[in-house]
Tab-separated table of C-alpha atoms in Angstrom:
chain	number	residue	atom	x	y	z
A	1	UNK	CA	-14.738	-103.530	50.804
A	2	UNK	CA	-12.618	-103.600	47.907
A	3	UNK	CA	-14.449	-100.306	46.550
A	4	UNK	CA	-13.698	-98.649	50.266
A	5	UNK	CA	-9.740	-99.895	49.838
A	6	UNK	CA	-10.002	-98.428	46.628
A	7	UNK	CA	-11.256	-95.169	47.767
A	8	UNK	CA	-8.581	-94.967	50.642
A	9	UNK	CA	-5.764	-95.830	48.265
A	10	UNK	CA	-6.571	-93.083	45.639
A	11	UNK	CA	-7.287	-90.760	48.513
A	12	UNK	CA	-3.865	-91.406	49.774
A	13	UNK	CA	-1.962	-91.061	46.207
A	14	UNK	CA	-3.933	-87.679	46.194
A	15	UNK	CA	-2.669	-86.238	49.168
A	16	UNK	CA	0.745	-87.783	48.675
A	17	UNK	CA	0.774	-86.326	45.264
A	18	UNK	CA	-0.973	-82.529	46.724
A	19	UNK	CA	1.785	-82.497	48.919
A	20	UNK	CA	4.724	-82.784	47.035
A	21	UNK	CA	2.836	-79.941	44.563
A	22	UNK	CA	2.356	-77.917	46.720
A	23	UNK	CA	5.760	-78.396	48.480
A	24	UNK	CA	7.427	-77.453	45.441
A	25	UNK	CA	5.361	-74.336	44.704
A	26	UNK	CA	7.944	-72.221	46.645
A	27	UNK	CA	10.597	-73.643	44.930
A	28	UNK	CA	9.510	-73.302	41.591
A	29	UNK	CA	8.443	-69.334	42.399
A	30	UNK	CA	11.794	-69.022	44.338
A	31	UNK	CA	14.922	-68.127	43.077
A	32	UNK	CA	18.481	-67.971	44.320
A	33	UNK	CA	19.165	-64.291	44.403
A	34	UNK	CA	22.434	-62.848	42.564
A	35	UNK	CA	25.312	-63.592	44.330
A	36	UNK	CA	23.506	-65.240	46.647
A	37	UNK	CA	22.515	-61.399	48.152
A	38	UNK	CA	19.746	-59.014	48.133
A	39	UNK	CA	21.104	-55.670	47.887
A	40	UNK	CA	23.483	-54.474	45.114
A	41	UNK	CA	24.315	-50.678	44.528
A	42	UNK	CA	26.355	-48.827	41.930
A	43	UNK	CA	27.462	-45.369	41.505
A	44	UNK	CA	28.183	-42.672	38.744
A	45	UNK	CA	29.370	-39.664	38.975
A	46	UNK	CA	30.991	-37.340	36.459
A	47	UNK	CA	30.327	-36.291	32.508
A	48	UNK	CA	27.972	-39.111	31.682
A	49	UNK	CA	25.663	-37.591	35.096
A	50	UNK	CA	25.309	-34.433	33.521
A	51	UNK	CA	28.014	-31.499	32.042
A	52	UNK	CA	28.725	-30.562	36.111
A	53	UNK	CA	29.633	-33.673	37.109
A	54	UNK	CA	26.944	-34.722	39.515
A	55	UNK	CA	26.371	-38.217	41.503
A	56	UNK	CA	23.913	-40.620	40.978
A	57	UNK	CA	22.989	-44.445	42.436
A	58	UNK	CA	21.563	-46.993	42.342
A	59	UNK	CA	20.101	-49.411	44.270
A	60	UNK	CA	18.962	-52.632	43.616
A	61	UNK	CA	16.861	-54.560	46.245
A	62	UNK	CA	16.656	-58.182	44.807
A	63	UNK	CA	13.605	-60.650	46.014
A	64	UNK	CA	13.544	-64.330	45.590
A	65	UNK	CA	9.642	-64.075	44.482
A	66	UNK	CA	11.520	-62.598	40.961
A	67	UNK	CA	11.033	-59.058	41.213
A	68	UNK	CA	13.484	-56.335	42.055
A	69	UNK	CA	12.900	-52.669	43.373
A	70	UNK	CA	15.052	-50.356	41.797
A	71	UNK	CA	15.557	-46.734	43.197
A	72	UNK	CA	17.741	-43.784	41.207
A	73	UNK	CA	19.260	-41.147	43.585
A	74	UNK	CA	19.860	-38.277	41.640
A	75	UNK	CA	20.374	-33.996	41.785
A	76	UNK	CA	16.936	-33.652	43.390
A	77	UNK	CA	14.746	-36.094	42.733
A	78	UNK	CA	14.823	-40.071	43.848
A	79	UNK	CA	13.083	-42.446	40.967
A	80	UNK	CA	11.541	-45.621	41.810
A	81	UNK	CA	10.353	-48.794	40.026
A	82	UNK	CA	10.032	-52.188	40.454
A	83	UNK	CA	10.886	-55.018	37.720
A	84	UNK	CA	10.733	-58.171	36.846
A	85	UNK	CA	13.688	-60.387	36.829
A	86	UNK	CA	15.555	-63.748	35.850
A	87	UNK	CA	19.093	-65.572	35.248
A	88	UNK	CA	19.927	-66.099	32.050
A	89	UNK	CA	23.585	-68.029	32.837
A	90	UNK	CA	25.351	-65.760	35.022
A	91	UNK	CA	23.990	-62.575	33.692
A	92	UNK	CA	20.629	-60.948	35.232
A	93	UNK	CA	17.932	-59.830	32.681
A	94	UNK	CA	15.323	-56.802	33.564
A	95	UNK	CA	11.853	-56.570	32.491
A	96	UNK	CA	8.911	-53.969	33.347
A	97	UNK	CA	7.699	-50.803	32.174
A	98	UNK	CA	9.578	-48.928	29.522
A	99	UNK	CA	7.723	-46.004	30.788
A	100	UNK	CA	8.111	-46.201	34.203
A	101	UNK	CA	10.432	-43.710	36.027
A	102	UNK	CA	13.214	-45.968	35.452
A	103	UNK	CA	12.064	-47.137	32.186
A	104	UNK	CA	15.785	-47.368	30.829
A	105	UNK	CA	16.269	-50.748	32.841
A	106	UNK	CA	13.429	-52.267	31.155
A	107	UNK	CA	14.912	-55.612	29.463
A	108	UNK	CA	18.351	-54.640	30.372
A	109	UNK	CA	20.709	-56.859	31.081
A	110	UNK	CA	23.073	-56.735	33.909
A	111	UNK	CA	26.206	-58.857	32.875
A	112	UNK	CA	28.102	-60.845	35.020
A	113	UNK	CA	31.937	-59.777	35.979
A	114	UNK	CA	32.392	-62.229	39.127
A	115	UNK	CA	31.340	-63.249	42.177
A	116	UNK	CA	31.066	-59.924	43.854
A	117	UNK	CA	30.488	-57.183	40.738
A	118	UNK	CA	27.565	-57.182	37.775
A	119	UNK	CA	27.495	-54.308	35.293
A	120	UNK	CA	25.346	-52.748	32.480
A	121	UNK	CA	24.946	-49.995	30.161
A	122	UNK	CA	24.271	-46.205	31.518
A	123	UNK	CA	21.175	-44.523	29.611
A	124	UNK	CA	24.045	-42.955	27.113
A	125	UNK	CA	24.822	-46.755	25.777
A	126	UNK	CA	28.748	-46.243	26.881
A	127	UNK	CA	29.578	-45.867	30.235
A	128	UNK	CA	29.499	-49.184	32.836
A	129	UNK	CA	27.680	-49.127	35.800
A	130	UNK	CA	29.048	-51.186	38.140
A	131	UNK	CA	26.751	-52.715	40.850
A	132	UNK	CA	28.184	-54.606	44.221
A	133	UNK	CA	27.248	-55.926	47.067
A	134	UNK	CA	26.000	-53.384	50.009
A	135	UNK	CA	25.737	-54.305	53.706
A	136	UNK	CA	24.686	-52.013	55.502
A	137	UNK	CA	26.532	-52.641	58.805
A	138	UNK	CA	29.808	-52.829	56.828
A	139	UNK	CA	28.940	-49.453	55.211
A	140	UNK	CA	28.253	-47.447	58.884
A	141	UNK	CA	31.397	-49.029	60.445
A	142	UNK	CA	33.072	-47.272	57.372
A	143	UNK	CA	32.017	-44.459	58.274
A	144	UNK	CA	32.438	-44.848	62.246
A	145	UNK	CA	36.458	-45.618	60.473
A	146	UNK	CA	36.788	-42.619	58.164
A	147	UNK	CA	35.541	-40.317	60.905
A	148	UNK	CA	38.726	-41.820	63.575
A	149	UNK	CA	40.895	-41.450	60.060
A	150	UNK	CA	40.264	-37.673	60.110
A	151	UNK	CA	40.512	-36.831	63.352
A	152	UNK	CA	43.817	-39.270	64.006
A	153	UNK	CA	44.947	-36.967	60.539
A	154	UNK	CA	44.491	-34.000	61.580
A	155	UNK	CA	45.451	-33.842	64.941
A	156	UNK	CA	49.011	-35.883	63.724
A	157	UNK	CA	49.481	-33.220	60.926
A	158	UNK	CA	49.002	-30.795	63.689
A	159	UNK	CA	51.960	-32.237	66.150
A	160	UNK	CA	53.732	-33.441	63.520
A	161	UNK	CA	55.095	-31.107	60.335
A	162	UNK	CA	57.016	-34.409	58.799
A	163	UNK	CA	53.540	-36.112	58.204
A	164	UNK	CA	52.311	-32.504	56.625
A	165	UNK	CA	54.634	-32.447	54.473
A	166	UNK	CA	54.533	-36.596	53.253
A	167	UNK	CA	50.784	-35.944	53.202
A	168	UNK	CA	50.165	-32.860	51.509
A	169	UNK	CA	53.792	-32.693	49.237
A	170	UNK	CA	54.357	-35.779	48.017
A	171	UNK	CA	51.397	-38.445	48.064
A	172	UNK	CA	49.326	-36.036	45.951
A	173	UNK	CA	52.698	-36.565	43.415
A	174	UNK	CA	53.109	-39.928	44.028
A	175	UNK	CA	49.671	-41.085	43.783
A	176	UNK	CA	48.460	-39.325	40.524
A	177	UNK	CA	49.066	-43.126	38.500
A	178	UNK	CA	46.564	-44.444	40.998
A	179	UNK	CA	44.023	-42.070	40.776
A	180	UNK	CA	43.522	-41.333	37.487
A	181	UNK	CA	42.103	-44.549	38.205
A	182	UNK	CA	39.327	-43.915	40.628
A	183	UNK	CA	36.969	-43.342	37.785
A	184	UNK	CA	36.451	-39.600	38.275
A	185	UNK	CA	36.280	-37.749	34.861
A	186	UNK	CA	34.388	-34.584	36.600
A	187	UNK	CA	35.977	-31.051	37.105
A	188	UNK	CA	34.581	-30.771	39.906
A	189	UNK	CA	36.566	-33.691	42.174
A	190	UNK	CA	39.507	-32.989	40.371
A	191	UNK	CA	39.191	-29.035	41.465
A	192	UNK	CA	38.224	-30.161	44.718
A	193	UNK	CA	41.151	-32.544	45.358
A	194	UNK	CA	43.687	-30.717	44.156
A	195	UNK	CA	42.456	-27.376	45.735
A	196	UNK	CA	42.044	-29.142	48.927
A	197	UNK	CA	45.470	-30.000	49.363
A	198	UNK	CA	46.786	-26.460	48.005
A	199	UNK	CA	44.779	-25.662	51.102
A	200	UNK	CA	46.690	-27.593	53.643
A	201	UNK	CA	49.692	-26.833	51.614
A	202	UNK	CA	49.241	-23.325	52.239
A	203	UNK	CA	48.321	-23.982	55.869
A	204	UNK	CA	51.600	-26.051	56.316
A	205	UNK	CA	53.757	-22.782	55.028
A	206	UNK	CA	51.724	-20.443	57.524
A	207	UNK	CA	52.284	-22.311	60.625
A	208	UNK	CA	56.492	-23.182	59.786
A	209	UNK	CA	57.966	-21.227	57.113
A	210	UNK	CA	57.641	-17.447	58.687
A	211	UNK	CA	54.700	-16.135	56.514
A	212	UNK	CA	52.256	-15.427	59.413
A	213	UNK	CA	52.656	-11.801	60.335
A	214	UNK	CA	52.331	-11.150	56.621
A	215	UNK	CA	48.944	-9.602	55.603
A	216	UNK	CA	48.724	-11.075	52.112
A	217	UNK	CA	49.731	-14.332	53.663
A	218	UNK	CA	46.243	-14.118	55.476
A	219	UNK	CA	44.800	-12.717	52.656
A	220	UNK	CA	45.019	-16.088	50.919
A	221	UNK	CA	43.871	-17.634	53.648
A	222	UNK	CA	40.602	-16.314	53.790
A	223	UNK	CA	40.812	-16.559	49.907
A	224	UNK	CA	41.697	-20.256	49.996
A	225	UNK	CA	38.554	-20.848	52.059
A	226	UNK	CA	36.103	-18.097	49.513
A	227	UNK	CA	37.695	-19.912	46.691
A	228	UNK	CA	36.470	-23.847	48.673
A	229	UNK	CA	33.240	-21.948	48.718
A	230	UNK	CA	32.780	-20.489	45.120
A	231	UNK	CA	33.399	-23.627	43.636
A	232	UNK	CA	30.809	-25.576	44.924
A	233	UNK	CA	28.477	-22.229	44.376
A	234	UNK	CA	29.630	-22.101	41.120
A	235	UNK	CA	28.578	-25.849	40.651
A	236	UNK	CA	24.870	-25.204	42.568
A	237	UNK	CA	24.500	-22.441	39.559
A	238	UNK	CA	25.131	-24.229	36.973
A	239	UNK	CA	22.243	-26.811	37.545
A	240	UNK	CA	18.378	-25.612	36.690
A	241	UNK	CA	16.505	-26.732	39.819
A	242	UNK	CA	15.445	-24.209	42.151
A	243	UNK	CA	16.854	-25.894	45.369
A	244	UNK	CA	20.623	-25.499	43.880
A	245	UNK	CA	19.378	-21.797	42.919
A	246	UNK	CA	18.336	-21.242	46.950
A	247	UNK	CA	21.478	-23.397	47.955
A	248	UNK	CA	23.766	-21.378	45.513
A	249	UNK	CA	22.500	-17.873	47.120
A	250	UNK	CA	22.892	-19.198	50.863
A	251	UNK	CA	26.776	-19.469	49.718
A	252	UNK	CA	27.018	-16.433	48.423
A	253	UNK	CA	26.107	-15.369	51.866
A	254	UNK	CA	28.306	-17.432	53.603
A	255	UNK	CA	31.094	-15.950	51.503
A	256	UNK	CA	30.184	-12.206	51.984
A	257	UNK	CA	29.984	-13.269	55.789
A	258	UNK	CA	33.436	-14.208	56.086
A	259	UNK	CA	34.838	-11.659	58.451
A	260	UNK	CA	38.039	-11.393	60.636
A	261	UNK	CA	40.346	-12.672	58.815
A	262	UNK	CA	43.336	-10.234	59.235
A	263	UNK	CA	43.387	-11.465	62.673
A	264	UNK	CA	44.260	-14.766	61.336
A	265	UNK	CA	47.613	-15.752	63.502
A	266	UNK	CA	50.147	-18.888	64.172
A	267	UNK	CA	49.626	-19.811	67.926
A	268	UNK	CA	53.154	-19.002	69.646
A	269	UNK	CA	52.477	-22.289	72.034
A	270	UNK	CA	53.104	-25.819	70.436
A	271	UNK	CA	52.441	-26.983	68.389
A	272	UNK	CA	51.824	-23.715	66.659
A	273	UNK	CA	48.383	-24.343	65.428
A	274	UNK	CA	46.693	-21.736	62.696
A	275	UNK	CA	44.093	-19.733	64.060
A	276	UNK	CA	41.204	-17.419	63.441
A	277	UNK	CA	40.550	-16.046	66.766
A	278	UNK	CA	37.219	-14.442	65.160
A	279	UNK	CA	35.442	-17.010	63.473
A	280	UNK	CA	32.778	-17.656	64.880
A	281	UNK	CA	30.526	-20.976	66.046
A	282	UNK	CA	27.512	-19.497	64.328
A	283	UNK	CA	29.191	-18.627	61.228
A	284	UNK	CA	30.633	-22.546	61.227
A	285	UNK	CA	27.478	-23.742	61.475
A	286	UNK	CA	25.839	-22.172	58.759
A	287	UNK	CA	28.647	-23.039	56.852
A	288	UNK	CA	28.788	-26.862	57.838
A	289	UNK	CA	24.671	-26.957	57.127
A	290	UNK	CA	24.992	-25.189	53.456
A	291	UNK	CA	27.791	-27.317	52.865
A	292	UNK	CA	25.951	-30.829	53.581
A	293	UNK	CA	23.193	-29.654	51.515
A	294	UNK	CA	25.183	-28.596	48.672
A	295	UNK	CA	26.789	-32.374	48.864
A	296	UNK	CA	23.508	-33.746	49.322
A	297	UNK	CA	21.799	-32.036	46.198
A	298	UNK	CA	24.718	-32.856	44.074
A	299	UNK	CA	26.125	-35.855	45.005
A	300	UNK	CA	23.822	-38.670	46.522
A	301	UNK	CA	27.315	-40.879	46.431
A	302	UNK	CA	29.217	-39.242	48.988
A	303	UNK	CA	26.188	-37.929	51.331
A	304	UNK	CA	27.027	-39.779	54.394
A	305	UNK	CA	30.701	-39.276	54.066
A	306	UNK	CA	30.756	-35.587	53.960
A	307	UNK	CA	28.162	-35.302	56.511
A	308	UNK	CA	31.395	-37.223	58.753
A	309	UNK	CA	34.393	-34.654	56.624
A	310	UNK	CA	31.989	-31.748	57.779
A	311	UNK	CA	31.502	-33.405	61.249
A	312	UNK	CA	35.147	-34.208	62.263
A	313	UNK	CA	36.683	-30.338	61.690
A	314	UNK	CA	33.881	-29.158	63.373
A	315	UNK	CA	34.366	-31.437	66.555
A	316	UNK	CA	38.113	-30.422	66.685
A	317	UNK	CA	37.405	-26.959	67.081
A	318	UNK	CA	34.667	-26.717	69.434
A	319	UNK	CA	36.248	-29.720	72.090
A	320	UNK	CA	39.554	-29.639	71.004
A	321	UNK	CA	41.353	-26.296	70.293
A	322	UNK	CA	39.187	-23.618	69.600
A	323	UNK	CA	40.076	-21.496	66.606
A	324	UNK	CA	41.539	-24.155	64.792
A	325	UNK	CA	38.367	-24.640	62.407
A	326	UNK	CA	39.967	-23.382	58.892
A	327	UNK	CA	43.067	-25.129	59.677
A	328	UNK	CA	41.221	-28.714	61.148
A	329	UNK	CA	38.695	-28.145	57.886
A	330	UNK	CA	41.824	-27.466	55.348
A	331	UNK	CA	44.006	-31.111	56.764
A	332	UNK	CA	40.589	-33.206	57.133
A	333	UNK	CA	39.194	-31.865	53.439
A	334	UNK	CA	42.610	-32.682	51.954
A	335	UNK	CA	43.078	-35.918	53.770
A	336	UNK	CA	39.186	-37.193	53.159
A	337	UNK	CA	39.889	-35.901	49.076
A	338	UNK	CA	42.750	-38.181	49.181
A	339	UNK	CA	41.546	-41.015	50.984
A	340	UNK	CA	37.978	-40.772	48.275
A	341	UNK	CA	40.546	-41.302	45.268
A	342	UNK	CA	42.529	-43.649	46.624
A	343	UNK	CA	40.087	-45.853	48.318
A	344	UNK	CA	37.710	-45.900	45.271
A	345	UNK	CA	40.493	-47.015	43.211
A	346	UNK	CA	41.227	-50.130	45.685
A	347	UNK	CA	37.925	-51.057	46.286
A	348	UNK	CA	37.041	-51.376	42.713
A	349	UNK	CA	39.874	-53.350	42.077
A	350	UNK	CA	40.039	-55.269	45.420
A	351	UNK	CA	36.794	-55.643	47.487
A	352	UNK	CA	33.443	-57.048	46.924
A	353	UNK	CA	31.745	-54.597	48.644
A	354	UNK	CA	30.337	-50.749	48.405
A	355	UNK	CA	30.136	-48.468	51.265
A	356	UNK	CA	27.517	-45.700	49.655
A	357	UNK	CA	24.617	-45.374	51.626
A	358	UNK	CA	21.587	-43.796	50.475
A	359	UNK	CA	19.951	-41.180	52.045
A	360	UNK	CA	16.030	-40.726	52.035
A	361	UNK	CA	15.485	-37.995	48.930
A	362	UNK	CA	12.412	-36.714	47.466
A	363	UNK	CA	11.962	-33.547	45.680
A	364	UNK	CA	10.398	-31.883	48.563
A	365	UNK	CA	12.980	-32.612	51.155
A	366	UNK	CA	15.788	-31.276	48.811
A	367	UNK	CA	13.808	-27.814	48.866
A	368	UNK	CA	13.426	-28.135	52.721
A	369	UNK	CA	16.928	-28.616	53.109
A	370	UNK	CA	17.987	-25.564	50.681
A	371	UNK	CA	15.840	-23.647	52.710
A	372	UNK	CA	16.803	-24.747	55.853
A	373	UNK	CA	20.285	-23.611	54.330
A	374	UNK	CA	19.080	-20.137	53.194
A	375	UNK	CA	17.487	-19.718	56.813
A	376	UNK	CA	20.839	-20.057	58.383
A	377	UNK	CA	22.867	-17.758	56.177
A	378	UNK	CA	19.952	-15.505	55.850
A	379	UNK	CA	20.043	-14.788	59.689
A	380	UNK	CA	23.659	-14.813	59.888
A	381	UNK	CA	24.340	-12.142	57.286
A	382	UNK	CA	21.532	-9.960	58.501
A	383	UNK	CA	23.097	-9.953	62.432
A	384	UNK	CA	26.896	-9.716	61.304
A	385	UNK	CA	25.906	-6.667	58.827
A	386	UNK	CA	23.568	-5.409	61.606
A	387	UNK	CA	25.977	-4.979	63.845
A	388	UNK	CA	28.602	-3.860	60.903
A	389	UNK	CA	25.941	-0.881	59.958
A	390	UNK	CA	24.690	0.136	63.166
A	391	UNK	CA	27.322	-1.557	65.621
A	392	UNK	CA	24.496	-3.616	67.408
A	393	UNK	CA	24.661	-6.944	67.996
A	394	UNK	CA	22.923	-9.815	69.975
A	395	UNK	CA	24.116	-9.822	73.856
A	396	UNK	CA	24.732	-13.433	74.279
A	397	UNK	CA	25.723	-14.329	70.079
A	398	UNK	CA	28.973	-13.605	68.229
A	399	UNK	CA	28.082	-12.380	64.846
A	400	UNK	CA	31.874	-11.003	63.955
A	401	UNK	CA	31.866	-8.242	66.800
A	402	UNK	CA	34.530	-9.466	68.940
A	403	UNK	CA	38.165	-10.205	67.649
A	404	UNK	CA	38.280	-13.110	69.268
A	405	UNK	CA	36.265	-15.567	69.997
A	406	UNK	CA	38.436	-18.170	71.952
């Protein structure tokens, strides 16, 4: 008996001891993720990208099981890898492959700033990347936002020329101290912003100040818009890879397509709109899809938000007032430019969170979508110089043959 009671007690210190192993196995494997969250994205873009000033992110995917899956949006190509990882303190160390795709991570560690920010070394040993916290619900509803932003924006600097003229002549003054703190050191932005708002500066002087009857004052309309174009063509030829090559052409084409434009006129009626009576739907699509794709080769940051800068002009003047495109593109470009440097500047300073959202990229789709781009401009430039040459044109499509379209 006493060998039986023996037997049962050591069976039962067994189990009792089995249990509490293997109840702790998942904690000792486990780990509290960083922050206390999964998902932690930073963002680059500028001289330390490459000489033009391109985007790049990454994103971090944290697991409690101690490894981490890494992906690298960049030009035209998205890099994956999955490390290793632990706390050491506050900071978070890397380890994997040195090889790997991402190899520049490997035993890298990503220093602690506080609660809501880490950061660590870009591949040239200088710059900071700074990673935060991304949720994605947070990051669409910012978008669903910025899209009511631009369309409240533009159709206010239509109706009213006092917010024109604080929007487009004095915050870009008043706000230079605050963005030079944004972080963008590329031309490119800089061009962009700056040429944006000369845009609805421009605009602002057509519709009030007398100008529009003028020919050369239409001339630089139409120039103003080539000029929006040529830059980012400019920027597409300056990079090696063929879809910026295919990309760069299908602008070029989309410039030499630009037709109409001495018809350019102030609507009479209030609230005396700018319009181009003969631009037409076909050419604004083509247009709207090379300009997506020239964001979404160049800059894997800003992706989703131009897709919604692209979107909201576009919406205005199909449902809203027709002819208005150039005019809805110029306040929505110049108000989206604005709101990029000065909401970049307060959420690095102020928020925990990011708002970039990555978009699926592979090497392959960023040819499709070049092409897809060509294909557009390619047809539109062979119909609007078919009917220039030989005066036909489809039945049922406007390719530039009537004055007006509206």
């Amino acid at each position: 008996m006493s060998n039986l009671n023996f037997a049962r007690n050591s069976l039962s210190v067994f189990l009792f001891a089995m249990f509490f192993v293997l109840a702790g196995i998942p904690l000792v494997q486990a780990q509290s993720l960083p922050g206390d969250h999964g998902r932690w994205i930073g963002t680059l873009e500028g001289s330390m990208v490459d000489s033009q000033g391109s985007g790049l992110v990454y994103d971090f995917q944290f697991k409690e099981d101690g490894t981490v899956d890494v992906e690298k949006s960049m030009t035209v190509r998205k890099l994956k890898q999955t490390f290793n990882w632990s706390m050491e303190g506050s900071d978070i160390v890397l380890s994997g492959d040195a090889s790997g795709p991402i190899g520049e991570l490997s035993d890298r560690t990503i220093t602690y700033i506080d609660d809501t920010r880490y950061e660590f070394k870009h591949v040239d040993g200088e710059t900071d990347v700074e990673i935060r916290k991304s949720k994605p619900f947070w990051s669409w509803m910012h978008l669903v936002f910025l899209f009511i932003i631009l369309m409240v924006g533009n159709e206010i600097s239509r109706y009213y020329k006092g917010v024109s003229y604080l929007l487009y002549f004095i915050l870009p003054i008043v706000l230079i101290p605050h963005w030079m703190k944004a972080g963008f050191d590329g031309w490119f932005r800089w061009i962009k912003l700056y040429s944006a708002v000369a845009g609805s500066v421009f605009t602002t002087f057509f519709r009030f100040h007398n100008i529009d009857g003028k020919t050369w004052a239409k001339f630089v309309v139409m120039l103003i818009l080539a000029i929006n174009i040529a830059e980012a063509v400019l920027q597409d030829f300056s990079q090696p890879d063929l879809p910026n090559i295919i990309n760069g052409i299908a602008g070029v084409l989309c410039m030499v397509t630009i037709s109409r434009w001495k018809g350019v006129k102030k609507d009479e009626q209030k609230p005396h709109d700018m319009l181009w009576p003969g631009m037409t739907t076909f050419w604004i699509l083509a247009y709207d899809v090379w300009n997506i794709t020239f964001v979404y080769i160049n800059f894997p940051n800003t992706v989703a938000f131009s897709f919604i800068v692209l979107l909201a002009p576009t919406v205005a003047a199909i449902w809203i007032k027709k002819g208005t495109y150039l005019q809805a593109r110029a306040f929505t470009l110049a108000i989206y430019m604005m709101y990029l440097f000065s909401f970049k500047a307060f959420a690095d300073n102020s928020l925990g969170l990011t708002f970039v959202i990555p978009m699926p990229r592979s090497e392959n789709l960023v040819l499709i979508m070049a092409l897809v781009s060509l294909a557009f401009n390619v047809a539109y430039f062979v119909l609007h110089y078919r009917w220039r040459f030989t005066g036909k044109a489809p039945a049922n499509l406007e390719v530039g043959q009537s004055e007006s379209v509206l």
